[in-house]
mmCIF file of C-alpha atoms and ligand atoms in Angstrom:
data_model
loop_
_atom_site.group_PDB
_atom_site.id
_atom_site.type_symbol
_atom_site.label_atom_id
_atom_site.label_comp_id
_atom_site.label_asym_id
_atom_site.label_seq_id
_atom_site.Cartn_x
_atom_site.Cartn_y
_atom_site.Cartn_z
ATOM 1 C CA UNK A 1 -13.259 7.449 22.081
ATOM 2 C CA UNK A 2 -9.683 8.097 23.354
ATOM 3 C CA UNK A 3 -7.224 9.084 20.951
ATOM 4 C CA UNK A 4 -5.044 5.968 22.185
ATOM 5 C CA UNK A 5 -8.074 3.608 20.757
ATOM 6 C CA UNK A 6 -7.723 5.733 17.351
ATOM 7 C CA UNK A 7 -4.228 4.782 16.953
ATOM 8 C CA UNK A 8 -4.788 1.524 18.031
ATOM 9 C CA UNK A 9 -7.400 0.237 15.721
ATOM 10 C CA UNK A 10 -6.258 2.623 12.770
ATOM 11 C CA UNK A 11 -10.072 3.354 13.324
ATOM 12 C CA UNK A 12 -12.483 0.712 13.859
ATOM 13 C CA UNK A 13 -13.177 3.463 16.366
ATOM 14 C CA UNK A 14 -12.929 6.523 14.260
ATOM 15 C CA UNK A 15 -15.867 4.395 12.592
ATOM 16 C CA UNK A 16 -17.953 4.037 15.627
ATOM 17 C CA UNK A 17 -17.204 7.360 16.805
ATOM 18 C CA UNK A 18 -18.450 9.527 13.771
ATOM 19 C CA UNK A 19 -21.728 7.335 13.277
ATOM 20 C CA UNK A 20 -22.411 8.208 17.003
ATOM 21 C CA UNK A 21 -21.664 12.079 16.573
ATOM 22 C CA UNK A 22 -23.435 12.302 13.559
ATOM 23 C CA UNK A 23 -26.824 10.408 15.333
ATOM 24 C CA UNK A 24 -26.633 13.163 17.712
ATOM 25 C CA UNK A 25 -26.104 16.279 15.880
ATOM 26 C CA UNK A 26 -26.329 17.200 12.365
ATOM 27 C CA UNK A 27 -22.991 18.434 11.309
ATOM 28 C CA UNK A 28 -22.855 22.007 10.528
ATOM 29 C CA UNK A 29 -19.872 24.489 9.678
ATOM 30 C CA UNK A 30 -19.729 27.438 12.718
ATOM 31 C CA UNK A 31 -21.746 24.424 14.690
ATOM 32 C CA UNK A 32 -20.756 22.271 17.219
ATOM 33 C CA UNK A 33 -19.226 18.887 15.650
ATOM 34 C CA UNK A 34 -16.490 20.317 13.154
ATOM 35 C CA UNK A 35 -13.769 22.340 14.537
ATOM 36 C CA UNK A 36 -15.407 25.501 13.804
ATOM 37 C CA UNK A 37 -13.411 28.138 14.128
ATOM 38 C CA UNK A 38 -10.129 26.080 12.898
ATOM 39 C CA UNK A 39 -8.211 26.059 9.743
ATOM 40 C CA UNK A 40 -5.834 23.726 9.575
ATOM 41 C CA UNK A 41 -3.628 23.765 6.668
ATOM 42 C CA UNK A 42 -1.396 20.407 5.848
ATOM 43 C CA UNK A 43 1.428 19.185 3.831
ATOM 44 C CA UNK A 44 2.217 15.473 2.888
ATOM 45 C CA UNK A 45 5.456 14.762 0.986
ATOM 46 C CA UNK A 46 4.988 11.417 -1.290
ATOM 47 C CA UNK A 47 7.944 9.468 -2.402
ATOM 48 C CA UNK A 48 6.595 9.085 -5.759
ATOM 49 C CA UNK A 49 7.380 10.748 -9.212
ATOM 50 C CA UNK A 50 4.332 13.406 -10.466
ATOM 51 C CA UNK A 51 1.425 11.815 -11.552
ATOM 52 C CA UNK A 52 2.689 8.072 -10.027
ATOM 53 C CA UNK A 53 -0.652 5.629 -10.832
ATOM 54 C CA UNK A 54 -2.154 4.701 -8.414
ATOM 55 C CA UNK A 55 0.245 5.622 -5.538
ATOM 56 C CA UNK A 56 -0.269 8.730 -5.957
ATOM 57 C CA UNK A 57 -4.161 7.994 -5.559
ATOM 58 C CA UNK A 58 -4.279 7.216 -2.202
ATOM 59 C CA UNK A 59 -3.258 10.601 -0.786
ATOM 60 C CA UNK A 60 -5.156 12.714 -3.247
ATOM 61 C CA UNK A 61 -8.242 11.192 -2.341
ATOM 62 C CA UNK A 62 -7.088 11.387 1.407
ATOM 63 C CA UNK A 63 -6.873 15.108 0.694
ATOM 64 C CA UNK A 64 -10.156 14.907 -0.819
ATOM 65 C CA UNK A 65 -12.115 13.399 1.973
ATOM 66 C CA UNK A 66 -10.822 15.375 4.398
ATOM 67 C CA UNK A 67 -11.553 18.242 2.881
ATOM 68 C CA UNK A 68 -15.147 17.471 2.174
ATOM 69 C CA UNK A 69 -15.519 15.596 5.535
ATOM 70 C CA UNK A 70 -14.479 19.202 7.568
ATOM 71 C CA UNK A 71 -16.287 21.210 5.428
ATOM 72 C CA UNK A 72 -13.616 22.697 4.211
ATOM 73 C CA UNK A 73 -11.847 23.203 7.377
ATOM 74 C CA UNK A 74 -8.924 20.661 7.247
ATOM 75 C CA UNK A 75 -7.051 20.788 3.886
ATOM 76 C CA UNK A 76 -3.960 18.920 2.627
ATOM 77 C CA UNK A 77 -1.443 19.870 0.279
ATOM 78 C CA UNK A 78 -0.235 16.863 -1.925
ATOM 79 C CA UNK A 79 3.690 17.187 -2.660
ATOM 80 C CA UNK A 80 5.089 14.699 -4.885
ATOM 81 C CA UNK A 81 9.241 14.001 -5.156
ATOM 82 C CA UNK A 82 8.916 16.169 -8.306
ATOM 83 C CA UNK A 83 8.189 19.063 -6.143
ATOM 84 C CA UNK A 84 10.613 18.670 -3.078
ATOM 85 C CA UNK A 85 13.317 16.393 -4.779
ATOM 86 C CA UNK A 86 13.989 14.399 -1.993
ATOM 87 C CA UNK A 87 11.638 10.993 -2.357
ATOM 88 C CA UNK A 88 13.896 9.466 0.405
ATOM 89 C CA UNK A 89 13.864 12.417 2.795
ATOM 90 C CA UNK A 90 10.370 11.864 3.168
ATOM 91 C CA UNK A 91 11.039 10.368 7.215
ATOM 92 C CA UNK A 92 13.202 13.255 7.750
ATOM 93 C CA UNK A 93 10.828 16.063 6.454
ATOM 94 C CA UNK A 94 7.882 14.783 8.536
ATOM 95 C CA UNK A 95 9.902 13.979 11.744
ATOM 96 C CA UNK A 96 11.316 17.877 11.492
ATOM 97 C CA UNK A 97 7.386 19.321 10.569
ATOM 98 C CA UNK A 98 8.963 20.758 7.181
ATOM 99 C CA UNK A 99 5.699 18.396 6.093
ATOM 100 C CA UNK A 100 2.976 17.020 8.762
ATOM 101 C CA UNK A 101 2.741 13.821 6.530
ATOM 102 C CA UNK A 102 4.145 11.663 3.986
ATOM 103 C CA UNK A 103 3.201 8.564 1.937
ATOM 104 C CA UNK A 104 5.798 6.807 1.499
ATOM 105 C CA UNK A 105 6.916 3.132 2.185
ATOM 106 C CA UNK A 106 8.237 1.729 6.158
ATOM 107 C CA UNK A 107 11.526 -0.218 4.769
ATOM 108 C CA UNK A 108 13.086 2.517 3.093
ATOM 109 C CA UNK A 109 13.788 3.779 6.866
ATOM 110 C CA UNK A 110 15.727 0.727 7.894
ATOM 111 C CA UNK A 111 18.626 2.627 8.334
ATOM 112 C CA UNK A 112 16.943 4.730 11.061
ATOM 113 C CA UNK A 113 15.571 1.864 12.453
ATOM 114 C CA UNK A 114 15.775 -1.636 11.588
ATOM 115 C CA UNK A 115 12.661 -3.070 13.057
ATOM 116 C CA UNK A 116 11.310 -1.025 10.548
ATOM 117 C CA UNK A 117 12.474 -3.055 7.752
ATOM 118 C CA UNK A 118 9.685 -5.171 8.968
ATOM 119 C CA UNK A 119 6.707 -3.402 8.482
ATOM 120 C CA UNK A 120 6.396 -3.163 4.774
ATOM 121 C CA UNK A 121 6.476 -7.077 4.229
ATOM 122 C CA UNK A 122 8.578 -9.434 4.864
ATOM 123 C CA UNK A 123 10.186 -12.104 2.499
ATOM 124 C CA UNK A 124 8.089 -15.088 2.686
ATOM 125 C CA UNK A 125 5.449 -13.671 5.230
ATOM 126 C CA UNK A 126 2.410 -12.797 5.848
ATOM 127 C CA UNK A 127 -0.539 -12.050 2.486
ATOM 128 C CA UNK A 128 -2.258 -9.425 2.478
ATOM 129 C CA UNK A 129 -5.302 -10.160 4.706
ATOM 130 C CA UNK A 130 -2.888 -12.198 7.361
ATOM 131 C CA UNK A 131 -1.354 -8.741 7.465
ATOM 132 C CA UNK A 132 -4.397 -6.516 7.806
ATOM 133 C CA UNK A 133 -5.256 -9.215 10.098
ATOM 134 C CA UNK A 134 -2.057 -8.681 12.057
ATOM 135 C CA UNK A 135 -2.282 -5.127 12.017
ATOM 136 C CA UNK A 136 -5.550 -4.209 13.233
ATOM 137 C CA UNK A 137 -6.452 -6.764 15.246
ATOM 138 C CA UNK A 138 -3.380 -8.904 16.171
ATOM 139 C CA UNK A 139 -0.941 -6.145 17.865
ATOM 140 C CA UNK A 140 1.170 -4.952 15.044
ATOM 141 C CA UNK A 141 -0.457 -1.322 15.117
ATOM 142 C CA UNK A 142 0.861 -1.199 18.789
ATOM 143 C CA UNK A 143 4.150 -2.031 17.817
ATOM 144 C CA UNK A 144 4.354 0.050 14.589
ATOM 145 C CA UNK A 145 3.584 2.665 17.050
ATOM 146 C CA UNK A 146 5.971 1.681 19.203
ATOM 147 C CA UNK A 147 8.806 1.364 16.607
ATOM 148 C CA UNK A 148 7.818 5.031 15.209
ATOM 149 C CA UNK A 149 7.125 6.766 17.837
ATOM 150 C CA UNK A 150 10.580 6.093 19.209
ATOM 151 C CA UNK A 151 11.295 8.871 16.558
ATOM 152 C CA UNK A 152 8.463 11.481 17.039
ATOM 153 C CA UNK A 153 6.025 9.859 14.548
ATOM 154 C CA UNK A 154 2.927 7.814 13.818
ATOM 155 C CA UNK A 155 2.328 5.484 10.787
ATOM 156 C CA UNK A 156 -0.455 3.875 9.309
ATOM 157 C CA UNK A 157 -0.981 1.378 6.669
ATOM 158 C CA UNK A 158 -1.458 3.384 3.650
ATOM 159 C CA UNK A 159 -2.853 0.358 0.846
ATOM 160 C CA UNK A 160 -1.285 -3.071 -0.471
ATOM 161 C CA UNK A 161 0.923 -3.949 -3.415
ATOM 162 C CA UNK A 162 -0.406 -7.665 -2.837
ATOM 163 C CA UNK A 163 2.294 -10.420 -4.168
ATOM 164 C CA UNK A 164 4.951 -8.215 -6.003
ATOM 165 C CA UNK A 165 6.322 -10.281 -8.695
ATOM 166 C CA UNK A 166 10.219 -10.730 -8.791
ATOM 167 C CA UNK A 167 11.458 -8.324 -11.096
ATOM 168 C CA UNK A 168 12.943 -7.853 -14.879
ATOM 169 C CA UNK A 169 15.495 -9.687 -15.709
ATOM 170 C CA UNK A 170 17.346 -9.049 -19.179
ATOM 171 C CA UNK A 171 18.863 -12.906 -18.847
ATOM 172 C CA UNK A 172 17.727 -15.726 -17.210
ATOM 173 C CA UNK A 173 17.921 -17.491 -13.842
ATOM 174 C CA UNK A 174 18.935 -21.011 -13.862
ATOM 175 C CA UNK A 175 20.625 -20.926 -10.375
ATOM 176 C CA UNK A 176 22.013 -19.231 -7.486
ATOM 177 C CA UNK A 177 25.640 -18.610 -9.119
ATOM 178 C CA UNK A 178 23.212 -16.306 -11.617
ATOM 179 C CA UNK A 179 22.808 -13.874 -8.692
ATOM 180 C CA UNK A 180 26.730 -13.363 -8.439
ATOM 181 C CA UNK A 181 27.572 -9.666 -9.400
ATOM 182 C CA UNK A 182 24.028 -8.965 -10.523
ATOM 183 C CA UNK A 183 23.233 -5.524 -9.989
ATOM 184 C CA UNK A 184 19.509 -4.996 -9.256
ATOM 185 C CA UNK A 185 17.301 -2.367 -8.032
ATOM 186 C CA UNK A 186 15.505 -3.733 -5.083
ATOM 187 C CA UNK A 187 14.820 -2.222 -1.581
ATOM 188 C CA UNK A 188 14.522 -4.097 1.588
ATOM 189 C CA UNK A 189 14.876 -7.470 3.441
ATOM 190 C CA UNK A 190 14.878 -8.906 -0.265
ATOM 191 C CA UNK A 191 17.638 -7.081 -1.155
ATOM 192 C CA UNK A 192 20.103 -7.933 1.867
ATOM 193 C CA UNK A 193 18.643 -11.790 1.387
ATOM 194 C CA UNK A 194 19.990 -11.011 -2.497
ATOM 195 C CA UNK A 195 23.223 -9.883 -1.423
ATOM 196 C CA UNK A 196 23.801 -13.064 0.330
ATOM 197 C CA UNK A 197 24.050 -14.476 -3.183
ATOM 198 C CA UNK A 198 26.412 -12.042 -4.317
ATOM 199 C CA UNK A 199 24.078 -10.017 -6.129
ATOM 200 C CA UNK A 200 24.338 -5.699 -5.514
ATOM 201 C CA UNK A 201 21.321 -4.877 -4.778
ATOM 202 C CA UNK A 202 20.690 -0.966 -5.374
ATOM 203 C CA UNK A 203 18.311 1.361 -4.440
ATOM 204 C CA UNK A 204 17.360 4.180 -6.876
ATOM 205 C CA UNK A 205 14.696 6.233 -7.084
ATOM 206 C CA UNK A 206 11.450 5.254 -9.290
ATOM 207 C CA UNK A 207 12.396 7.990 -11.626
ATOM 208 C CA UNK A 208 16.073 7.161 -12.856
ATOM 209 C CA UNK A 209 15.359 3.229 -13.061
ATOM 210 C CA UNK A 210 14.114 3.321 -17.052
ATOM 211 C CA UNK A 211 17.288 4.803 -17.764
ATOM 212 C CA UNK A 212 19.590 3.200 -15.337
ATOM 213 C CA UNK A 213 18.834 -0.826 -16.688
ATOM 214 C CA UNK A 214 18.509 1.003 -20.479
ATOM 215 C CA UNK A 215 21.806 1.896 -19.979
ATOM 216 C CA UNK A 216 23.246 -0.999 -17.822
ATOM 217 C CA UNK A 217 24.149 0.730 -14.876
ATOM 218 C CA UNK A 218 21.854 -2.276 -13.506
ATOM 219 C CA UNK A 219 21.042 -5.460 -14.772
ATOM 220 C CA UNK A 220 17.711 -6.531 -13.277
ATOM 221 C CA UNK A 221 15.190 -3.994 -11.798
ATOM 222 C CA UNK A 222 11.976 -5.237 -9.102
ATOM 223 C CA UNK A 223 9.655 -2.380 -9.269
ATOM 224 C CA UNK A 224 6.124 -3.794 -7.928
ATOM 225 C CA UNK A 225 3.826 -5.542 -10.705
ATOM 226 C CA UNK A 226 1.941 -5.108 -14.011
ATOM 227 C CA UNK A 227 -0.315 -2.627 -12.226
ATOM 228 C CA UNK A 228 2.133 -0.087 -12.467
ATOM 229 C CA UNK A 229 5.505 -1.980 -14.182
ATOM 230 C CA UNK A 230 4.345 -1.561 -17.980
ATOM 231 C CA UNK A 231 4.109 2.271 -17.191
ATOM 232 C CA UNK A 232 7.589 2.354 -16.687
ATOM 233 C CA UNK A 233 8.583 1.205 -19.936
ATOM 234 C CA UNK A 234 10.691 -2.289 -18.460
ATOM 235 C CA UNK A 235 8.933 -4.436 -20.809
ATOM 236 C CA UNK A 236 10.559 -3.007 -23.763
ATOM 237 C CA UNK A 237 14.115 -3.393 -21.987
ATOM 238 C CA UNK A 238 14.221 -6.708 -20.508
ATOM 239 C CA UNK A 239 12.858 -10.224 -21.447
ATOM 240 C CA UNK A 240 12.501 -12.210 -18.323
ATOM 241 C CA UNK A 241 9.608 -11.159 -15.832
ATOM 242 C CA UNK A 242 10.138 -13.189 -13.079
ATOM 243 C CA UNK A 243 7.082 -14.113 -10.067
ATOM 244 C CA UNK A 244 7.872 -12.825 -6.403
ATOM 245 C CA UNK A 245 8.878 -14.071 -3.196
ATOM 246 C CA UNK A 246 10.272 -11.020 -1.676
ATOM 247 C CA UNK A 247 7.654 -8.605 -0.944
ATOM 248 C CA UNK A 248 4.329 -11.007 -0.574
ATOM 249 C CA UNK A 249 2.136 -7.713 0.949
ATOM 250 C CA UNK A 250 4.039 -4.618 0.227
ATOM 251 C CA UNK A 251 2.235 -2.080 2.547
ATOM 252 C CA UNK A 252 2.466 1.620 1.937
ATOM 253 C CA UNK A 253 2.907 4.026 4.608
ATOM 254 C CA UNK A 254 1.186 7.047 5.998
ATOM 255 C CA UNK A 255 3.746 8.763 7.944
ATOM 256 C CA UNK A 256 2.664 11.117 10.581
ATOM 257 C CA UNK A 257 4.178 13.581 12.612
ATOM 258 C CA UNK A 258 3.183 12.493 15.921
ATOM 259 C CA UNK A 259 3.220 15.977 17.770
ATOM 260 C CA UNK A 260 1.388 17.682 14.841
ATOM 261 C CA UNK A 261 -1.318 14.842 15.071
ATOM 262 C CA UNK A 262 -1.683 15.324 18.814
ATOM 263 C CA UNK A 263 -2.111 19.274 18.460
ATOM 264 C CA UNK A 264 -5.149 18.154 15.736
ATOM 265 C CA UNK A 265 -8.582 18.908 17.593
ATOM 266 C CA UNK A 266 -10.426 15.843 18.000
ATOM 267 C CA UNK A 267 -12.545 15.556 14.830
ATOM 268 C CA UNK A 268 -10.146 16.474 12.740
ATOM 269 C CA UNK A 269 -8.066 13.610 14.168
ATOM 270 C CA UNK A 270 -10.801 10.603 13.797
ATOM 271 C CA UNK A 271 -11.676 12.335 10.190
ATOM 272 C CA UNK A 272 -7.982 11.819 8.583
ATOM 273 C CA UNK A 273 -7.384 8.570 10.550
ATOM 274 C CA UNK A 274 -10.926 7.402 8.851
ATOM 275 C CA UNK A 275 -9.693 8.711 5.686
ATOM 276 C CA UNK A 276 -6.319 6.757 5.665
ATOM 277 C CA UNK A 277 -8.412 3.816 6.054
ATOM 278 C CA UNK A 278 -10.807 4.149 3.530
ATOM 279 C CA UNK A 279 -8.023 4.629 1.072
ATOM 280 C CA UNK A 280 -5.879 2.186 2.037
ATOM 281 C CA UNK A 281 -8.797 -0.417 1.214
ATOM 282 C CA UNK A 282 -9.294 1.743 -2.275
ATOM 283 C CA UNK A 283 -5.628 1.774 -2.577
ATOM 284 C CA UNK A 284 -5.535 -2.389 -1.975
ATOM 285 C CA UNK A 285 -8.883 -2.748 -4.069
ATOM 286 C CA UNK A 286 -7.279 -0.545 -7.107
ATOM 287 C CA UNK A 287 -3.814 -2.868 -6.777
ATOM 288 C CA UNK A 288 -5.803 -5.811 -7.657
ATOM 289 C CA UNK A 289 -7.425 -4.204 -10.382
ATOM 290 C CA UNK A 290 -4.617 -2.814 -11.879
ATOM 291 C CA UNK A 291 -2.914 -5.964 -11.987
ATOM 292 C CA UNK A 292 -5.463 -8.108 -13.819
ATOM 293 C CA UNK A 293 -5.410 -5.000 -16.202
ATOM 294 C CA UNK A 294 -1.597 -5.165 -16.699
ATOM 295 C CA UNK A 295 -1.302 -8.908 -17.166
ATOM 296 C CA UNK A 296 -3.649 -8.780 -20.014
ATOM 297 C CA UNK A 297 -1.925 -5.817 -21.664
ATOM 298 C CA UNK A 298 1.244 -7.065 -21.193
ATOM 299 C CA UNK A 299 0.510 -10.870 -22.232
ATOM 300 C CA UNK A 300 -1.624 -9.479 -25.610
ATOM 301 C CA UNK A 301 0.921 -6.234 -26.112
ATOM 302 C CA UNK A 302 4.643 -7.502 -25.739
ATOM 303 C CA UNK A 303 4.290 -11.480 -25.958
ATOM 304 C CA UNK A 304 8.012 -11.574 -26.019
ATOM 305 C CA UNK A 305 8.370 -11.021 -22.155
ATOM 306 C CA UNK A 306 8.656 -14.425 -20.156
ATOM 307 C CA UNK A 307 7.293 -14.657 -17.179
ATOM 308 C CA UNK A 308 8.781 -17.191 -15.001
ATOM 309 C CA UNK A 309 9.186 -18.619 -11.700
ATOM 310 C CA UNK A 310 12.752 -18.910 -10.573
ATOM 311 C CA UNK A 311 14.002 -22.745 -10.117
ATOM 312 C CA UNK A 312 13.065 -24.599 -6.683
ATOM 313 C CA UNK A 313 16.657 -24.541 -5.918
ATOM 314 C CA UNK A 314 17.028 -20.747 -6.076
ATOM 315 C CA UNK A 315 13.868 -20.466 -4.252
ATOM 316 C CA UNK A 316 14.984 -22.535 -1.626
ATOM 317 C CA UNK A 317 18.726 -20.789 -0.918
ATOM 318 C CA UNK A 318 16.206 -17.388 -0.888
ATOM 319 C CA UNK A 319 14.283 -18.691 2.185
ATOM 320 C CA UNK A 320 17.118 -20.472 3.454
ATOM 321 C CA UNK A 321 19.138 -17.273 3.716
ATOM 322 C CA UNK A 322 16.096 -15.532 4.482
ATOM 323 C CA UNK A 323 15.830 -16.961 7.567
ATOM 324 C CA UNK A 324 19.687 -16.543 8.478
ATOM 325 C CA UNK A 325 19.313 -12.879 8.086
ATOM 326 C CA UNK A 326 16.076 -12.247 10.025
ATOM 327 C CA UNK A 327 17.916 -14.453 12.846
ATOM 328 C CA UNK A 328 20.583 -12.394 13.054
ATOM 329 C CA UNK A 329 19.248 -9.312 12.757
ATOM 330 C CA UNK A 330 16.881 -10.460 15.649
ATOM 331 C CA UNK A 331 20.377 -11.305 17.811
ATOM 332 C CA UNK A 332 21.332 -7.946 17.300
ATOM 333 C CA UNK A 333 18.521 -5.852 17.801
ATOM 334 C CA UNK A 334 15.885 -6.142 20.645
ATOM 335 C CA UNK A 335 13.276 -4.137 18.980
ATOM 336 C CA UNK A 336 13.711 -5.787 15.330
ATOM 337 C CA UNK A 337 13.250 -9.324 17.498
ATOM 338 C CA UNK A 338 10.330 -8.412 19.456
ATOM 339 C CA UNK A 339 8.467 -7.355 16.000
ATOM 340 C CA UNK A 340 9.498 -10.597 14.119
ATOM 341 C CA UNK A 341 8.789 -12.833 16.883
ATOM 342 C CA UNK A 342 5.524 -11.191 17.057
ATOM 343 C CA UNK A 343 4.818 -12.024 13.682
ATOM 344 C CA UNK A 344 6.122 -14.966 13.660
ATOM 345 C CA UNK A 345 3.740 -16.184 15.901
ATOM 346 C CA UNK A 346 0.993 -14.725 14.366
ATOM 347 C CA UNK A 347 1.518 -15.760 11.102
ATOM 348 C CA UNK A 348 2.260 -19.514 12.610
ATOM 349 C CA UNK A 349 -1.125 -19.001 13.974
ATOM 350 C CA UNK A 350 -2.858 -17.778 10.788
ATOM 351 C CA UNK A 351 -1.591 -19.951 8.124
ATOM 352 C CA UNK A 352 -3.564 -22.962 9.465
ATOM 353 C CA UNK A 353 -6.434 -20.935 8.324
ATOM 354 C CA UNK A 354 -5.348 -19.586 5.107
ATOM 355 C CA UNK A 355 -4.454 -23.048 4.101
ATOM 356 C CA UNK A 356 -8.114 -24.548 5.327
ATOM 357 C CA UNK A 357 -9.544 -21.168 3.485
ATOM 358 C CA UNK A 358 -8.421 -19.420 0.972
ATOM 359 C CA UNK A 359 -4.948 -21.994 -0.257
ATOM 360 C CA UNK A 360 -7.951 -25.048 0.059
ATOM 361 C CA UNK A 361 -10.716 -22.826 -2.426
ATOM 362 C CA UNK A 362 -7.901 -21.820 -4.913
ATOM 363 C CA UNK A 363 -7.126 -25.203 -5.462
ATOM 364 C CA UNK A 364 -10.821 -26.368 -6.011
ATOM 365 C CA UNK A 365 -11.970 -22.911 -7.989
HETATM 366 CA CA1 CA B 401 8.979 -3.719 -4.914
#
């Protein structure tokens, strides 16, 4: 299996690879298979508060796996942004080596490069599985290579938000002019398409946002959904819970330090690029879960929260101006336009079979 393959796939490969290996010889520490007489010692920076649920998951049981799966031989330190402060320095830290990984989130690094802005989600694109879909086996893990390693590193998918809803609102939307002057945490495409509409969007970090719409500072907050929302407390601060358009497959990110990945011996390389995968489908699976969990606490626990769709018109001027923004950032950037177009025409593609599949059975169920 070359490495190139490895990073391709995100390991399909890594898959195949280990079940042939292990056929042939029975792992053994000091034998052949595992890097015997290495110790490799890692550090991944999250973005995430201590104790985050379930983002924090995912890269403790990364740590976990590869632990066990080099028999000790290949351990990873977890840092959360309690520990090194700096939950949007995560790029930075990995693409010096201060860390050899992070798990963080693609479109907070817009700024470094804006094609990245695209490999989170996008504002009315691509679910979930059109997005696995896309990544490992339609060409967007060649070009999320191609976009990061334009800056020394590798990323992965790291797990899926699924359909974020649209964020807490302390008064409600009845139309677009409700967006002027609005000041409201969100990251990403969905908050420049947001700012077209006069609102100010903001980006804090997950820590300060309790305090900062207690206090006013802000006057709407989109977080992620009840998987995780009620344990920040914005149910007992705002009224309106509104359903999403912005983020429809929020994708978190394992970033990797492409040199320190390369200087990896072999099976230690297919071992943590198996081990992102497996807990980006735990990480997806435990999403979902969460959610149904948080729907039904929040529905029986604070009945007072609405949750609503905004009005057709509002959703309407949000893809209309969602659409005038991609554009031109696709005029002005080469590498932003060859990743949209690229999903653009995959997700052209795919949505004739989501609607035959999966929008057809929903309707029926
Ligand atoms: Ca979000």
């Amino acid at each position: 299996m070359q490495r190139r393959d490895i990073l391709r796939t995100g390991l399909t490969a890594g898959i195949a690879l280990l079940g042939a290996a292990c056929q042939q010889k029975r792992p053994s520490v000091g034998g052949g298979m595992i890097s015997a007489n290495r110790r490799i010692r890692w550090r991944l920076a999250t973005s995430w508060p201590p104790n985050f649920p379930v983002f924090e998951h995912g890269p403790r049981r990364l740590a976990e796996l590869v632990e066990k799966m080099s028999g000790g031989h290949f351990t990873i330190e977890v840092d959360s942004a309690g520990k090194h402060k700096a939950p949007f320095g995560v790029f930075d830290m990995v693409r010096n080596g201060t860390y050899e990984m992070g798990h963080t989130a693609a479109y907070y690094w817009k700024g470094k490069e804006l094609a990245m802005s695209l490999l989170t989600t996008v504002p009315f694109g691509m679910n979930v599985w059109e997005q696995y879909a896309w990544f490992f086996y339609g060409g967007g893990m060649e070009l999320m290579q191609k976009v990061f390693g334009k800056h020394g590193l590798l990323s992965f998918p790291a797990g899926n938000t699924g359909v974020q809803m649209g964020g807490w609102f302390r008064k409600e939307i009845r139309s677009v002019e409700d967006f002027r002057g609005l000041k409201i945490r969100v990251p990403g495409l969905g908050g420049e398409v947001l700012a077209r509409l006069g609102a100010e969007p903001i980006t804090l970090p997950a820590g300060e946002l309790y305090t900062a719409l207690e206090k006013r500072v802000i006057d709407a907050v989109e977080w992620v959904s009840p998987a995780v929302d009620l344990t920040m407390g914005f149910q007992e601060i705002a009224e309106y819970y509104y359903l999403g358009w912005h983020e429809p497959a929020a994708e978190l990110q394992y970033l990797v330090n492409k040199r320190r990945f390369e200087e990896l011996p072999p099976d230690f390389q297919t071992m943590l690029v198996v081990a992102m995968k497996e807990t980006a489908l735990d990480a997806t699976s435990e999403f979902f879960a969460r959610n149904v969990e948080g729907l039904e606490s929040l529905r029986m626990r604070y009945p007072q929260v609405k949750i609503l769709r905004f009005p057709d018109g509002v959703i309407a001027e949000l893809k209309r101006q969602t659409q005038l923004l991609l554009q031109e950032y696709a005029s002005a950037n080469p590498l932003f336009r060859e990743v949209w177009e690229h999903q653009q025409r995959f997700l052209e593609r795919a949505r004739r079979w989501t609607e035959l599949s999966e929008f057809y059975y929903l309707t029926i169920r």
